[in-house]
Amino acid sequence: MNESTNHYHHTAKLQSSGHAMTAMSRQQELIVEGAGCASCVGKIESALKQVPGVENAEMNFADRTVTVSGSAGCNALIKAVEQVGYNARAMEEGSEDSALEQREKAEWAYYKRLIREMAIALLLGVPLMIYSIVVGEMTVTTNTERIAWLLVGFLTLGVMVFSGKHFYVGAWQSFKNHSANMDTLIALGTGTAWIYSMVVVFFPGVVPEMARHVYFEATAMIIGLIDLGLALELKARGRTSEAIKRLIGLQAKTARVVRDNKELDIAIAQVLLNDIVRVRPGEKFPVDGEVVEGHTAVDESMLTGEPMPVEKAVGDEVVTGTLNKSGSILFKATRVGKDTALAQIINMVKRAQNSKPPIGRLATPMSVMVGVGKAAEAGVLIRNGEALQTASKITAMILDKTGTITLGSPKVTDIVLAGAGSEDGVLQLAASLESGSEHPLAMAIVELAQERGLQPDKVTNFNAIAGHGVEGEAGGQNLLFGNEKLMHERNIEIGSLVDKAQQLAAEAKTPMYFAVNAHLAAIIAVADPIKEDSIEAIKRLQGNGIRVVMLTGDNRATAQAVADQAGISEYFAEVLPEDKANKVAELQMEDEIVGMTGDGINDAPALAMANVGFAIGTGTDVAIESADITLMRGSLHGLADAIAVSKATLRNIKQNLFGAFIYNVAGVPFAAGVLYPFFGLLLSPVIAGAAMAFLSLTVVTNANRLRLFKAQEH
Amino acid sequence: MFLVNLSGIALIALIIWWFWLYKPKDVALDDAAVVIVVENGTYQPAHIKLAANKAAVLHFLRKDASPCSEMLLLPDLDISESLPLNKPWSISLPPLERGEYGFHCQMQMYKGVLKVE
C-alpha cells in the first residue's frame, strides 16, 4: 500500500502476433514503469523508434504499454526506454487465468496481514479485557498503577500502529477529502479512548476522581475484532468467485494449429481467425469454430449442464472449453480471444455478479455473487441483479412452442406397417426415395435411417409431385410417398390405415403414406416432438404457482394437441411473430409479472417486452444480448432452476438486510444508553466491535450458504 | 461551563462546514495524466470535472486490497468494472450530458463524483 504513485508494478507479456507477418517482423508489447505524465509518451516513442529494426512504436498512456512493431529484439527495446529514464519490461502472457491467480495471491497476502494484525491486537486486548472483568474497574490511583498503565498505554500505541495503521491512514485521507467512512469511526473511537486514557495516566488531576478509568482494552479489542471481520469477509468473498474460476479453468492453454501443412502448438492468445485447429480426443476446444474434417462426440456439459455428449460432424459448430470425447477433428476458428462464447459468458457472469438488485444497497453483493455464480453452474446465465430479483416474482410464463417446448426440428415419430415386412426395411426404402428431397419431412426420414445405420439405395426416375409427394425406383421397386390424395389418384388401397392416420393427425403429427409396387407399405408420421423433459419442467413451473401459457404461430388444432401433451391449459395459436409482444402486454394488463421464453431471434421484441426475457440458447449460440436470462441448454428445467435460484438469492438478501437492520436498530439505542436508567447497562464499544465482526461473519456465511443450493435433479 | 459549550458548538459548526458545506476543488480531466488512485478508503482525486457531450477515459490505479475497492460502479451509466490490484486500468465513458454522476465501490465505502459541465 505504500508504493509511490508513480511506480507501477505489473507482470507483463510478450505478444507475438503470429504468422501474419514475416518471420522477422513482429509486434511486441512492453510495460513502461515510471511514466507519470502525458509528455513522457513522445519521449518514449521516439526513443523506441530510433532502435534499429523498429518500424513503429505506439504508447497507450492509459495502460502504460507500448506496442512496438519491427524486428528489433526485446532487450534492445527495454534498454532504449531505460536510457530515457524509465523502466520497461516485456509483457507476459496476461490471460484471465494469471490475472485471477495474481488477484488471489494479493488477496491471500492481505488476508494473512489482517490475521497477523488481528492476532497482535487481541494478544494485548484479551488479557486486558479478562483483567478488567476479574479485577473490575481499571482505575488509576497509586503511582505504581500509573507506571503500569503507562506501560500498557505504550503497548496499546504499538498495537494501534501495527494493527490499526490502515484505519488511521484511511480516516485521515478521508478527512482530507471532506468525507467520513468506516475508518473515521474506528479511528475516532479507538483514538479517543487511548488519548483519554493517557490523559488519566499523566494528569489524573484534570478528570474527576470517579472518571479516572483507562480504556486501553477497548482500543486493542476494537482494532483486533474489526481486523478479524475484514479478514473473514475477504476469505468468504474469495469463495464466491468459484463459478468464475471454474469457467476460466475451462479454457485450454494451448492450441494445435495447422499452418503451412505443419501442426504446431501455440498459446491460445495467438490463434487467429480462420486458423485450422486440430483437436484430439480428450482435449478441450481452444477457440470457437466450425468442424471442417472428421466427426466426434463432444461433451458440452460444462457449459450447458446437458450431460449427453453431442455429435459433431463437418459444418457443426464447436465451442471453447467443451471436451472432445471420441474422434480427432480439424476445425476452422470462427471466434477467438474475447469473442468466444466462453469469454462472453465469463464476462457476463462477472458483470452480473457485481450488479446490484434494486432491493438493497447493503449486505447484498455477496448474495448476488453467489446466486449468479450458482445459476451459471446450472447453465443459466443471469444478466444482472435486476433480472435476478424480478425472476423471483414471475407469476406467468409464456413459452414459445417451436424450439422451446418442442425440439424445433421434425422427427419421425411413428412408423405404422400396413402388412408384412420390417420397420427397418420400410425405412430403408423410404430413405432411399427421400434422400433426393430437400423437404424437412423427407430429411427427418433420412436422418432416422442414418441413425439406425441403414444405407439408402440409389434412386432412379425420381419425380417430385408438387404438393403431394415423390416417386421413384430403387432396388428394383416402384416407390411412392405422399399424402392421402396422391394415394387416391394412384388407386392405392389405404382403407385399413385411414383411421390410424386420422388419429396421428389429431396428435399434431403429419402422417404420410408410403407405397411399394402400388401396395401400401406403411404410414410414416413426422412431427416436431416435445422435448423429453418439457412436460416435467412445465409441471415444476405450475407447481410453483406460475401460470404457464403457450404461444405459437401454428393452427389451433396443432396448438391444442401440443398444449394437451405438454399439460398446458392456456395457449395463443396462430400468433404472427410481430404479435408476440402484444400477447406479453395482454398478460401484463392482467397484472401478471410475465416471463417470456423464446429462442431469442424472432422473439426479441417479446423478450424485451416481458418483465424477464428468457432466451433458449443451444449451448453454442448464446443469445446473450437479447435476453435477461439465457438458458445455455435447451431444457426448460432451466426456467424453474433460474426462478428457484433467484428466489433463494432474494430470500438470502432479505435475511442479510434483516440482520443488518436489527444490528443497527438494536445496537444504536443500546450504545446511546437506553437501558442505563433502568438496568444500569451500557454497551461497551468492545461489544459493538465484536458485533460488527459477527455481523460480517453472519452476512458472508449466510451468503455462502447459498452455495449449497442445488438445481433440482432431473 | 460556558466556554466548554461554546467550543463544543464551534466544533460542531466546524464539522458541518468541513464535511457538508465545503466545496471541494474539482480536478479537470483535460489532462490525460489524471490517474485516480484507489487507496486507503478513498478515490484520489474524488471529484472529477468532465466536458459535456464528449467521450472520455478515466484512469484508475487500485492500491488497496480491501474487497470493496475492487469493483468500480457507475450506476447511472450501468458501468461495473473490476479494478486489478496495482495495475492501471482505464474505463471509457460515452459522451455525457451535463450533471453529476456518482461513482463508488461495491458497498459504497469509497465515493467519488463526475461533474459534467
GROMACS .gro file of C-alpha atoms in nm, chain A residues 1-11 36-38 61-64 99 102-103 106-107 110 166 169-171 173-184 230 233-234 237 350-351 353-356 361 365 369, chain B residues 17-20 22 24 31-35 37 39-47 57 59 61-68 70-71 73 75 78-82 85-90 104-109 111:
model
  106
    1MET     CA    1   0.000   0.000   0.000
    2ASN     CA    2   0.291   0.229   0.036
    3GLU     CA    3   0.426   0.231  -0.310
    4SER     CA    4   0.468   0.567  -0.463
    5THR     CA    5   0.201   0.676  -0.705
    6ASN     CA    6   0.442   0.699  -0.991
    7HIS     CA    7   0.558   0.344  -0.994
    8TYR     CA    8   0.351   0.073  -1.139
    9HIS     CA    9   0.413  -0.288  -1.077
   10HIS     CA   10   0.291  -0.536  -1.322
   11THR     CA   11   0.360  -0.855  -1.486
   36GLY     CA   12   0.376   0.970  -1.480
   37CYS     CA   13   0.285   1.234  -1.735
   38ALA     CA   14   0.145   1.253  -2.082
   61PHE     CA   15  -0.068   0.602  -2.184
   62ALA     CA   16  -0.368   0.464  -2.004
   63ASP     CA   17  -0.228   0.114  -1.993
   64ARG     CA   18   0.133   0.229  -1.970
   99ALA     CA   19  -0.489  -1.222  -1.365
  102GLN     CA   20  -0.246  -1.270  -0.918
  103ARG     CA   21  -0.558  -1.137  -0.759
  106ALA     CA   22  -0.271  -1.039  -0.349
  107GLU     CA   23  -0.584  -1.118  -0.153
  110TYR     CA   24  -0.377  -0.913   0.252
  166HIS     CA   25  -0.474   0.137   0.794
  169VAL     CA   26  -0.443   0.649   0.744
  170GLY     CA   27  -0.781   0.583   0.583
  171ALA     CA   28  -0.957   0.813   0.826
  173GLN     CA   29  -0.727   1.050   0.383
  174SER     CA   30  -1.100   1.054   0.405
  175PHE     CA   31  -1.094   1.360   0.633
  176LYS     CA   32  -0.872   1.544   0.389
  177ASN     CA   33  -1.129   1.459   0.126
  178HIS     CA   34  -1.405   1.612   0.337
  179SER     CA   35  -1.576   1.283   0.385
  180ALA     CA   36  -1.608   1.026   0.657
  181ASN     CA   37  -1.619   0.650   0.634
  182MET     CA   38  -1.591   0.341   0.848
  183ASP     CA   39  -1.225   0.416   0.915
  184THR     CA   40  -1.323   0.754   1.059
  230LEU     CA   41  -1.230  -0.770   0.740
  233GLU     CA   42  -1.510  -1.102   0.466
  234LEU     CA   43  -1.210  -1.130   0.237
  237ARG     CA   44  -1.551  -1.331  -0.086
  350LYS     CA   45  -1.871  -1.124  -1.388
  351ARG     CA   46  -2.078  -0.821  -1.468
  353GLN     CA   47  -2.219  -1.080  -1.013
  354ASN     CA   48  -2.123  -0.724  -0.946
  355SER     CA   49  -2.452  -0.564  -1.030
  356LYS     CA   50  -2.699  -0.494  -0.761
  361ARG     CA   51  -2.759  -0.147  -0.137
  365PRO     CA   52  -2.336  -0.804  -0.310
  369MET     CA   53  -2.233  -1.301  -0.646
  731TRP     CA   54  -1.861   2.317   0.734
  732TRP     CA   55  -1.584   2.066   0.672
  733PHE     CA   56  -1.799   1.770   0.579
  734TRP     CA   57  -2.105   1.927   0.420
  736TYR     CA   58  -1.710   2.284   0.190
  738PRO     CA   59  -1.407   2.054  -0.288
  745ASP     CA   60  -0.509   1.621  -1.888
  746ALA     CA   61  -0.469   1.256  -1.971
  747ALA     CA   62  -0.227   1.227  -1.682
  748VAL     CA   63  -0.500   1.224  -1.419
  749VAL     CA   64  -0.490   0.886  -1.256
  751VAL     CA   65  -0.570   0.630  -0.716
  753GLU     CA   66  -0.612   0.372  -0.171
  754ASN     CA   67  -0.683   0.395   0.200
  755GLY     CA   68  -1.055   0.415   0.163
  756THR     CA   69  -1.066   0.698  -0.089
  757TYR     CA   70  -1.051   0.783  -0.454
  758GLN     CA   71  -0.779   1.041  -0.515
  759PRO     CA   72  -0.897   1.268  -0.667
  760ALA     CA   73  -1.262   1.201  -0.600
  761HIS     CA   74  -1.415   1.498  -0.776
  771VAL     CA   75  -1.143   0.790  -2.040
  773HIS     CA   76  -0.766   0.602  -1.548
  775LEU     CA   77  -0.493   0.264  -1.016
  776ARG     CA   78  -0.605   0.049  -0.729
  777LYS     CA   79  -0.353   0.006  -0.450
  778ASP     CA   80  -0.597  -0.107  -0.186
  779ALA     CA   81  -0.653  -0.482  -0.146
  780SER     CA   82  -0.971  -0.442   0.057
  781PRO     CA   83  -1.254  -0.628  -0.114
  782CYS     CA   84  -1.484  -0.331  -0.156
  784GLU     CA   85  -1.215  -0.397  -0.623
  785MET     CA   86  -1.533  -0.300  -0.805
  787LEU     CA   87  -1.960   0.111  -1.014
  789PRO     CA   88  -2.474   0.315  -1.164
  792ASP     CA   89  -2.457   0.094  -1.596
  793ILE     CA   90  -2.082   0.052  -1.566
  794SER     CA   91  -1.939  -0.209  -1.336
  795GLU     CA   92  -1.569  -0.279  -1.370
  796SER     CA   93  -1.329  -0.473  -1.160
  799LEU     CA   94  -0.461  -0.451  -0.798
  800ASN     CA   95  -0.157  -0.230  -0.862
  801LYS     CA   96  -0.225  -0.214  -1.231
  802PRO     CA   97  -0.351   0.087  -1.421
  803TRP     CA   98  -0.699   0.036  -1.560
  804SER     CA   99  -0.891   0.254  -1.799
  818HIS     CA  100  -1.843   0.424  -0.584
  819CYS     CA  101  -1.719   0.084  -0.482
  820GLN     CA  102  -1.945  -0.211  -0.433
  821MET     CA  103  -2.056  -0.127  -0.081
  822GLN     CA  104  -2.029   0.248  -0.127
  823MET     CA  105  -1.743   0.281   0.116
  825LYS     CA  106  -1.721   0.753  -0.319
   0.00000   0.00000   0.00000
